[in-house]
Amino acid sequence: MEEKRYLTFALTKGRLADKTLSLLESIGFTCEEMKDKSSRKLVFVNEEQKLRFFLAKGPDVPTYVEYGAADIGVVGKDTLLEEGRRVYEVLDLGFGKCRMCVCGPARAQELLKHHKMIRVASKYPNIAKEYFYNKKNQTVDIIKLNGSVELGPIVGLSDVIVDIVETGGTLRENGLEVLEEVCPISARMIVNPVSMQMQPERIRSLIARLRETQS
Ligand code: PRP
């Protein structure tokens, strides 16, 4: 009975999806349909293995998984922390590594040190709030942006930003630096709690096989 259902994956569009598909392929989960980059299809199926895949914007992946539209999702830890959805986080996939940091011009270090009332721009207002309000006990003004957050301190919108740093190149080229580290980030596999109950063997064996590739 369990084997008759599709196992549906929601993947984060872009680099994370490419890496996830290579990883799944290495353990025998394939989807030939997905390799045709010219296709406008949204949902890809492997009939033989009863697998379904679709691509979504990062912040939507935990939403699809929470509501059970996908059994499994692959998404960055940053998005999981920001969205706060009710899903099981089952595996750190070890790629998509970067750091969530407080960044700004060097002079902003003093403002942070003395717990000044500062402006913080971020695509991640919940992570910024959790960090400043709960971890640091510092009251700040959080301004939500949707991208190119580094502009914040450069054009005078904010004193600092809370953002992802991967190579550090964007900061360097814009005269900004890491001032404090919030947490490390990487790609995580998430599972819908009901799916875990409905297809326990299939999902557990998938997790176990993925773990083996890490050892
Ligand atoms: C992310 C992040 C930084 C940059 C960090 O932006 O927000 O801007 O990458 O990478 P680096 O340390 O290797 O320079 P993204 O490219 O996702 O675009 P966005 O600015 O539109 O969010």
PDB file of C-alpha atoms and ligand atoms in Angstrom:
ATOM      1  CA  MET A   1       0.000   0.000   0.000  1.00  0.00           C
ATOM      2  CA  GLU A   2       2.732   2.417   1.052  1.00  0.00           C
ATOM      3  CA  GLU A   3       4.655   1.925  -2.206  1.00  0.00           C
ATOM      4  CA  LYS A   4       1.699   2.985  -4.404  1.00  0.00           C
ATOM      5  CA  ARG A   5       1.813   6.644  -3.367  1.00  0.00           C
ATOM      6  CA  TYR A   6       3.955   9.280  -4.968  1.00  0.00           C
ATOM      7  CA  LEU A   7       6.688  10.770  -2.880  1.00  0.00           C
ATOM      8  CA  THR A   8       6.622  14.484  -3.720  1.00  0.00           C
ATOM      9  CA  PHE A   9       9.673  16.731  -3.414  1.00  0.00           C
ATOM     10  CA  ALA A  10       9.599  20.548  -3.328  1.00  0.00           C
ATOM     11  CA  LEU A  11      13.027  21.861  -4.297  1.00  0.00           C
ATOM     12  CA  THR A  12      14.426  25.388  -4.046  1.00  0.00           C
ATOM     13  CA  LYS A  13      14.875  26.761  -7.589  1.00  0.00           C
ATOM     14  CA  GLY A  14      18.473  27.363  -8.622  1.00  0.00           C
ATOM     15  CA  ARG A  15      21.733  26.017  -7.274  1.00  0.00           C
ATOM     16  CA  LEU A  16      20.192  24.156  -4.329  1.00  0.00           C
ATOM     17  CA  ALA A  17      17.882  22.221  -6.686  1.00  0.00           C
ATOM     18  CA  ASP A  18      20.772  21.285  -9.001  1.00  0.00           C
ATOM     19  CA  LYS A  19      22.847  19.998  -6.077  1.00  0.00           C
ATOM     20  CA  THR A  20      19.866  18.155  -4.587  1.00  0.00           C
ATOM     21  CA  LEU A  21      19.088  16.420  -7.880  1.00  0.00           C
ATOM     22  CA  SER A  22      22.719  15.261  -8.268  1.00  0.00           C
ATOM     23  CA  LEU A  23      22.663  13.959  -4.702  1.00  0.00           C
ATOM     24  CA  LEU A  24      19.370  12.118  -5.234  1.00  0.00           C
ATOM     25  CA  GLU A  25      20.691  10.691  -8.496  1.00  0.00           C
ATOM     26  CA  SER A  26      23.732   9.318  -6.679  1.00  0.00           C
ATOM     27  CA  ILE A  27      21.416   7.165  -4.560  1.00  0.00           C
ATOM     28  CA  GLY A  28      19.303   6.082  -7.523  1.00  0.00           C
ATOM     29  CA  PHE A  29      16.442   8.606  -7.335  1.00  0.00           C
ATOM     30  CA  THR A  30      16.265  10.010 -10.831  1.00  0.00           C
ATOM     31  CA  CYS A  31      14.061  12.296 -12.897  1.00  0.00           C
ATOM     32  CA  GLU A  32      14.986  12.395 -16.583  1.00  0.00           C
ATOM     33  CA  GLU A  33      12.112  14.796 -17.353  1.00  0.00           C
ATOM     34  CA  MET A  34      13.764  17.464 -15.235  1.00  0.00           C
ATOM     35  CA  LYS A  35      16.969  17.532 -17.284  1.00  0.00           C
ATOM     36  CA  ASP A  36      15.247  19.182 -20.245  1.00  0.00           C
ATOM     37  CA  LYS A  37      15.990  22.804 -19.367  1.00  0.00           C
ATOM     38  CA  SER A  38      13.816  24.140 -22.214  1.00  0.00           C
ATOM     39  CA  SER A  39      10.692  22.543 -20.731  1.00  0.00           C
ATOM     40  CA  ARG A  40       8.027  24.821 -19.244  1.00  0.00           C
ATOM     41  CA  LYS A  41       6.613  22.000 -17.152  1.00  0.00           C
ATOM     42  CA  LEU A  42       6.189  22.708 -13.461  1.00  0.00           C
ATOM     43  CA  VAL A  43       5.861  19.204 -12.071  1.00  0.00           C
ATOM     44  CA  PHE A  44       8.161  16.359 -13.087  1.00  0.00           C
ATOM     45  CA  VAL A  45       7.373  12.707 -12.566  1.00  0.00           C
ATOM     46  CA  ASN A  46       9.282   9.448 -12.420  1.00  0.00           C
ATOM     47  CA  GLU A  47       6.414   6.963 -12.883  1.00  0.00           C
ATOM     48  CA  GLU A  48       8.524   3.903 -12.335  1.00  0.00           C
ATOM     49  CA  GLN A  49       9.846   5.042  -8.949  1.00  0.00           C
ATOM     50  CA  LYS A  50       6.642   6.917  -8.052  1.00  0.00           C
ATOM     51  CA  LEU A  51       8.468  10.190  -7.491  1.00  0.00           C
ATOM     52  CA  ARG A  52       7.281  13.722  -8.173  1.00  0.00           C
ATOM     53  CA  PHE A  53       9.380  16.877  -8.139  1.00  0.00           C
ATOM     54  CA  PHE A  54       8.598  20.545  -8.403  1.00  0.00           C
ATOM     55  CA  LEU A  55      10.631  23.727  -8.097  1.00  0.00           C
ATOM     56  CA  ALA A  56       9.567  26.642  -5.931  1.00  0.00           C
ATOM     57  CA  LYS A  57      10.942  29.888  -4.544  1.00  0.00           C
ATOM     58  CA  GLY A  58      12.876  29.210  -1.321  1.00  0.00           C
ATOM     59  CA  PRO A  59      10.427  30.798   1.146  1.00  0.00           C
ATOM     60  CA  ASP A  60       7.541  28.816  -0.406  1.00  0.00           C
ATOM     61  CA  VAL A  61       9.214  25.407   0.040  1.00  0.00           C
ATOM     62  CA  PRO A  62       8.417  25.065   3.801  1.00  0.00           C
ATOM     63  CA  THR A  63       4.853  26.226   3.034  1.00  0.00           C
ATOM     64  CA  TYR A  64       4.295  23.407   0.515  1.00  0.00           C
ATOM     65  CA  VAL A  65       5.741  20.924   2.995  1.00  0.00           C
ATOM     66  CA  GLU A  66       3.771  22.182   6.012  1.00  0.00           C
ATOM     67  CA  TYR A  67       0.487  21.852   4.128  1.00  0.00           C
ATOM     68  CA  GLY A  68       1.420  18.422   2.744  1.00  0.00           C
ATOM     69  CA  ALA A  69       1.462  19.504  -0.917  1.00  0.00           C
ATOM     70  CA  ALA A  70       4.999  18.115  -0.837  1.00  0.00           C
ATOM     71  CA  ASP A  71       6.165  15.287   1.436  1.00  0.00           C
ATOM     72  CA  ILE A  72       9.767  16.425   1.406  1.00  0.00           C
ATOM     73  CA  GLY A  73      11.503  19.754   0.830  1.00  0.00           C
ATOM     74  CA  VAL A  74      15.051  20.956   0.426  1.00  0.00           C
ATOM     75  CA  VAL A  75      15.676  24.502   1.548  1.00  0.00           C
ATOM     76  CA  GLY A  76      18.270  26.698   3.263  1.00  0.00           C
ATOM     77  CA  LYS A  77      18.355  26.868   7.055  1.00  0.00           C
ATOM     78  CA  ASP A  78      17.986  30.662   6.701  1.00  0.00           C
ATOM     79  CA  THR A  79      14.558  30.191   5.119  1.00  0.00           C
ATOM     80  CA  LEU A  80      13.518  27.639   7.742  1.00  0.00           C
ATOM     81  CA  LEU A  81      14.423  29.996  10.578  1.00  0.00           C
ATOM     82  CA  GLU A  82      12.706  32.917   8.903  1.00  0.00           C
ATOM     83  CA  GLU A  83       9.492  31.108   7.951  1.00  0.00           C
ATOM     84  CA  GLY A  84       9.049  29.111  11.189  1.00  0.00           C
ATOM     85  CA  ARG A  85       6.840  26.428   9.585  1.00  0.00           C
ATOM     86  CA  ARG A  86       5.680  23.241  11.280  1.00  0.00           C
ATOM     87  CA  VAL A  87       7.879  20.703   9.504  1.00  0.00           C
ATOM     88  CA  TYR A  88      10.444  18.123  10.611  1.00  0.00           C
ATOM     89  CA  GLU A  89      14.013  19.094   9.835  1.00  0.00           C
ATOM     90  CA  VAL A  90      15.614  15.692   9.258  1.00  0.00           C
ATOM     91  CA  LEU A  91      18.980  16.184   7.624  1.00  0.00           C
ATOM     92  CA  ASP A  92      21.766  18.710   7.121  1.00  0.00           C
ATOM     93  CA  LEU A  93      22.745  18.114   3.490  1.00  0.00           C
ATOM     94  CA  GLY A  94      26.105  19.829   3.959  1.00  0.00           C
ATOM     95  CA  PHE A  95      25.972  22.015   0.843  1.00  0.00           C
ATOM     96  CA  GLY A  96      24.773  25.581   0.328  1.00  0.00           C
ATOM     97  CA  LYS A  97      27.039  26.548   3.226  1.00  0.00           C
ATOM     98  CA  CYS A  98      27.217  30.191   4.258  1.00  0.00           C
ATOM     99  CA  ARG A  99      26.807  32.362   7.398  1.00  0.00           C
ATOM    100  CA  MET A 100      24.038  34.634   8.619  1.00  0.00           C
ATOM    101  CA  CYS A 101      25.793  37.769   9.845  1.00  0.00           C
ATOM    102  CA  VAL A 102      25.340  41.303  11.064  1.00  0.00           C
ATOM    103  CA  CYS A 103      27.304  43.412   8.587  1.00  0.00           C
ATOM    104  CA  GLY A 104      27.999  47.065   8.087  1.00  0.00           C
ATOM    105  CA  PRO A 105      30.753  49.661   7.894  1.00  0.00           C
ATOM    106  CA  ALA A 106      33.518  49.216  10.499  1.00  0.00           C
ATOM    107  CA  ARG A 107      32.289  52.300  12.410  1.00  0.00           C
ATOM    108  CA  ALA A 108      28.987  50.538  13.195  1.00  0.00           C
ATOM    109  CA  GLN A 109      30.914  48.223  15.569  1.00  0.00           C
ATOM    110  CA  GLU A 110      30.724  50.909  18.248  1.00  0.00           C
ATOM    111  CA  LEU A 111      26.940  51.232  17.879  1.00  0.00           C
ATOM    112  CA  LEU A 112      26.572  47.481  18.355  1.00  0.00           C
ATOM    113  CA  LYS A 113      28.924  47.419  21.326  1.00  0.00           C
ATOM    114  CA  HIS A 114      27.016  50.088  23.203  1.00  0.00           C
ATOM    115  CA  HIS A 115      23.578  48.665  22.389  1.00  0.00           C
ATOM    116  CA  LYS A 116      22.521  51.842  20.624  1.00  0.00           C
ATOM    117  CA  MET A 117      19.082  52.108  19.075  1.00  0.00           C
ATOM    118  CA  ILE A 118      20.092  51.263  15.518  1.00  0.00           C
ATOM    119  CA  ARG A 119      18.361  50.543  12.229  1.00  0.00           C
ATOM    120  CA  VAL A 120      18.791  47.040  10.832  1.00  0.00           C
ATOM    121  CA  ALA A 121      17.835  46.263   7.214  1.00  0.00           C
ATOM    122  CA  SER A 122      17.233  42.628   6.266  1.00  0.00           C
ATOM    123  CA  LYS A 123      15.445  40.165   4.003  1.00  0.00           C
ATOM    124  CA  TYR A 124      15.150  38.164   7.234  1.00  0.00           C
ATOM    125  CA  PRO A 125      13.234  40.337   9.733  1.00  0.00           C
ATOM    126  CA  ASN A 126      12.327  37.396  11.985  1.00  0.00           C
ATOM    127  CA  ILE A 127      15.922  36.194  12.238  1.00  0.00           C
ATOM    128  CA  ALA A 128      17.056  39.777  12.904  1.00  0.00           C
ATOM    129  CA  LYS A 129      14.379  40.198  15.583  1.00  0.00           C
ATOM    130  CA  GLU A 130      15.224  36.911  17.280  1.00  0.00           C
ATOM    131  CA  TYR A 131      18.919  37.800  17.313  1.00  0.00           C
ATOM    132  CA  PHE A 132      18.688  41.371  18.570  1.00  0.00           C
ATOM    133  CA  TYR A 133      15.654  41.129  20.852  1.00  0.00           C
ATOM    134  CA  ASN A 134      16.066  37.667  22.367  1.00  0.00           C
ATOM    135  CA  LYS A 135      19.748  36.828  22.096  1.00  0.00           C
ATOM    136  CA  LYS A 136      21.302  40.260  22.576  1.00  0.00           C
ATOM    137  CA  ASN A 137      18.495  41.997  24.463  1.00  0.00           C
ATOM    138  CA  GLN A 138      18.938  45.028  22.251  1.00  0.00           C
ATOM    139  CA  THR A 139      16.024  47.083  20.977  1.00  0.00           C
ATOM    140  CA  VAL A 140      16.505  47.944  17.317  1.00  0.00           C
ATOM    141  CA  ASP A 141      14.427  49.195  14.408  1.00  0.00           C
ATOM    142  CA  ILE A 142      14.107  46.425  11.806  1.00  0.00           C
ATOM    143  CA  ILE A 143      13.446  47.368   8.178  1.00  0.00           C
ATOM    144  CA  LYS A 144      12.393  44.630   5.756  1.00  0.00           C
ATOM    145  CA  LEU A 145      14.046  44.645   2.305  1.00  0.00           C
ATOM    146  CA  ASN A 146      13.687  42.167  -0.548  1.00  0.00           C
ATOM    147  CA  GLY A 147      17.205  42.024  -1.977  1.00  0.00           C
ATOM    148  CA  SER A 148      20.474  43.923  -2.518  1.00  0.00           C
ATOM    149  CA  VAL A 149      20.363  44.521   1.232  1.00  0.00           C
ATOM    150  CA  GLU A 150      23.945  45.823   1.225  1.00  0.00           C
ATOM    151  CA  LEU A 151      22.512  49.071  -0.135  1.00  0.00           C
ATOM    152  CA  GLY A 152      21.017  49.766   3.313  1.00  0.00           C
ATOM    153  CA  PRO A 153      24.101  51.168   5.068  1.00  0.00           C
ATOM    154  CA  ILE A 154      25.579  52.535   1.829  1.00  0.00           C
ATOM    155  CA  VAL A 155      22.703  54.879   1.028  1.00  0.00           C
ATOM    156  CA  GLY A 156      21.845  55.631   4.670  1.00  0.00           C
ATOM    157  CA  LEU A 157      18.683  53.573   5.096  1.00  0.00           C
ATOM    158  CA  SER A 158      20.148  51.553   7.974  1.00  0.00           C
ATOM    159  CA  ASP A 159      23.202  51.324  10.229  1.00  0.00           C
ATOM    160  CA  VAL A 160      23.747  47.594   9.664  1.00  0.00           C
ATOM    161  CA  ILE A 161      22.221  44.634   7.802  1.00  0.00           C
ATOM    162  CA  VAL A 162      21.483  41.040   8.756  1.00  0.00           C
ATOM    163  CA  ASP A 163      22.268  38.964   5.676  1.00  0.00           C
ATOM    164  CA  ILE A 164      23.900  35.915   4.240  1.00  0.00           C
ATOM    165  CA  VAL A 165      27.647  35.966   3.631  1.00  0.00           C
ATOM    166  CA  GLU A 166      29.087  33.286   1.402  1.00  0.00           C
ATOM    167  CA  THR A 167      32.413  34.369  -0.121  1.00  0.00           C
ATOM    168  CA  GLY A 168      32.325  37.846   1.432  1.00  0.00           C
ATOM    169  CA  GLY A 169      32.842  39.356  -2.040  1.00  0.00           C
ATOM    170  CA  THR A 170      29.704  41.515  -2.028  1.00  0.00           C
ATOM    171  CA  LEU A 171      30.661  43.031   1.347  1.00  0.00           C
ATOM    172  CA  ARG A 172      34.272  43.707   0.300  1.00  0.00           C
ATOM    173  CA  GLU A 173      33.290  45.367  -2.953  1.00  0.00           C
ATOM    174  CA  ASN A 174      30.962  47.676  -1.080  1.00  0.00           C
ATOM    175  CA  GLY A 175      33.180  48.690   1.835  1.00  0.00           C
ATOM    176  CA  LEU A 176      31.258  46.637   4.409  1.00  0.00           C
ATOM    177  CA  GLU A 177      32.377  43.882   6.768  1.00  0.00           C
ATOM    178  CA  VAL A 178      31.112  41.146   9.038  1.00  0.00           C
ATOM    179  CA  LEU A 179      30.540  42.637  12.500  1.00  0.00           C
ATOM    180  CA  GLU A 180      28.870  39.714  14.298  1.00  0.00           C
ATOM    181  CA  GLU A 181      27.984  36.160  13.332  1.00  0.00           C
ATOM    182  CA  VAL A 182      24.373  35.072  13.915  1.00  0.00           C
ATOM    183  CA  CYS A 183      24.532  31.405  12.840  1.00  0.00           C
ATOM    184  CA  PRO A 184      25.876  29.004  10.224  1.00  0.00           C
ATOM    185  CA  ILE A 185      23.576  28.099   7.327  1.00  0.00           C
ATOM    186  CA  SER A 186      23.343  25.104   4.973  1.00  0.00           C
ATOM    187  CA  ALA A 187      20.741  23.203   2.958  1.00  0.00           C
ATOM    188  CA  ARG A 188      18.345  21.076   5.019  1.00  0.00           C
ATOM    189  CA  MET A 189      15.902  18.322   4.173  1.00  0.00           C
ATOM    190  CA  ILE A 190      12.468  18.808   5.699  1.00  0.00           C
ATOM    191  CA  VAL A 191       9.522  16.417   5.943  1.00  0.00           C
ATOM    192  CA  ASN A 192       5.795  16.876   6.440  1.00  0.00           C
ATOM    193  CA  PRO A 193       4.869  15.291   9.818  1.00  0.00           C
ATOM    194  CA  VAL A 194       1.858  13.419   8.376  1.00  0.00           C
ATOM    195  CA  SER A 195       3.909  12.077   5.445  1.00  0.00           C
ATOM    196  CA  MET A 196       6.397  10.771   7.978  1.00  0.00           C
ATOM    197  CA  GLN A 197       3.579   8.747   9.557  1.00  0.00           C
ATOM    198  CA  MET A 198       2.064   7.636   6.234  1.00  0.00           C
ATOM    199  CA  GLN A 199       5.251   6.567   4.458  1.00  0.00           C
ATOM    200  CA  PRO A 200       7.663   5.941   7.331  1.00  0.00           C
ATOM    201  CA  GLU A 201       9.752   3.188   5.764  1.00  0.00           C
ATOM    202  CA  ARG A 202      10.201   4.920   2.466  1.00  0.00           C
ATOM    203  CA  ILE A 203      11.184   8.247   4.013  1.00  0.00           C
ATOM    204  CA  ARG A 204      13.423   6.721   6.692  1.00  0.00           C
ATOM    205  CA  SER A 205      15.248   4.645   4.107  1.00  0.00           C
ATOM    206  CA  LEU A 206      15.758   7.738   1.935  1.00  0.00           C
ATOM    207  CA  ILE A 207      17.241   9.623   4.914  1.00  0.00           C
ATOM    208  CA  ALA A 208      19.457   6.657   5.798  1.00  0.00           C
ATOM    209  CA  ARG A 209      20.801   6.411   2.240  1.00  0.00           C
ATOM    210  CA  LEU A 210      21.504  10.124   2.125  1.00  0.00           C
ATOM    211  CA  ARG A 211      23.318   9.880   5.478  1.00  0.00           C
ATOM    212  CA  GLU A 212      25.492   7.104   4.055  1.00  0.00           C
ATOM    213  CA  THR A 213      26.699   9.420   1.294  1.00  0.00           C
ATOM    214  CA  GLN A 214      27.946  11.782   4.001  1.00  0.00           C
ATOM    215  CA  SER A 215      30.101   9.287   5.870  1.00  0.00           C
TER     216      SER A 215
HETATM  217  C1  PRP B   1      23.121  36.966  -1.388  1.00  0.00           C
HETATM  218  C2  PRP B   1      23.254  37.774  -0.101  1.00  0.00           C
HETATM  219  C3  PRP B   1      24.436  38.648  -0.374  1.00  0.00           C
HETATM  220  C4  PRP B   1      25.316  37.787  -1.269  1.00  0.00           C
HETATM  221  C5  PRP B   1      26.403  37.170  -0.430  1.00  0.00           C
HETATM  222  O1  PRP B   1      22.422  37.736  -2.288  1.00  0.00           O
HETATM  223  O2  PRP B   1      22.073  38.492   0.170  1.00  0.00           O
HETATM  224  O3  PRP B   1      24.056  39.814  -1.049  1.00  0.00           O
HETATM  225  O4  PRP B   1      24.462  36.752  -1.801  1.00  0.00           O
HETATM  226  O5  PRP B   1      27.287  36.394  -1.214  1.00  0.00           O
HETATM  227  P1  PRP B   1      28.851  36.633  -1.180  1.00  0.00           P
HETATM  228  O6  PRP B   1      29.295  36.688   0.247  1.00  0.00           O
HETATM  229  O7  PRP B   1      29.417  35.414  -1.893  1.00  0.00           O
HETATM  230  O8  PRP B   1      29.150  37.906  -1.925  1.00  0.00           O
HETATM  231  P2  PRP B   1      21.749  37.132  -3.593  1.00  0.00           P
HETATM  232  O9  PRP B   1      22.788  36.920  -4.640  1.00  0.00           O
HETATM  233  O10 PRP B   1      20.960  35.932  -3.230  1.00  0.00           O
HETATM  234  O11 PRP B   1      20.791  38.285  -4.113  1.00  0.00           O
HETATM  235  P3  PRP B   1      19.918  39.395  -3.397  1.00  0.00           P
HETATM  236  O12 PRP B   1      20.863  40.498  -3.035  1.00  0.00           O
HETATM  237  O13 PRP B   1      18.942  39.833  -4.424  1.00  0.00           O
HETATM  238  O14 PRP B   1      19.263  38.798  -2.203  1.00  0.00           O
END
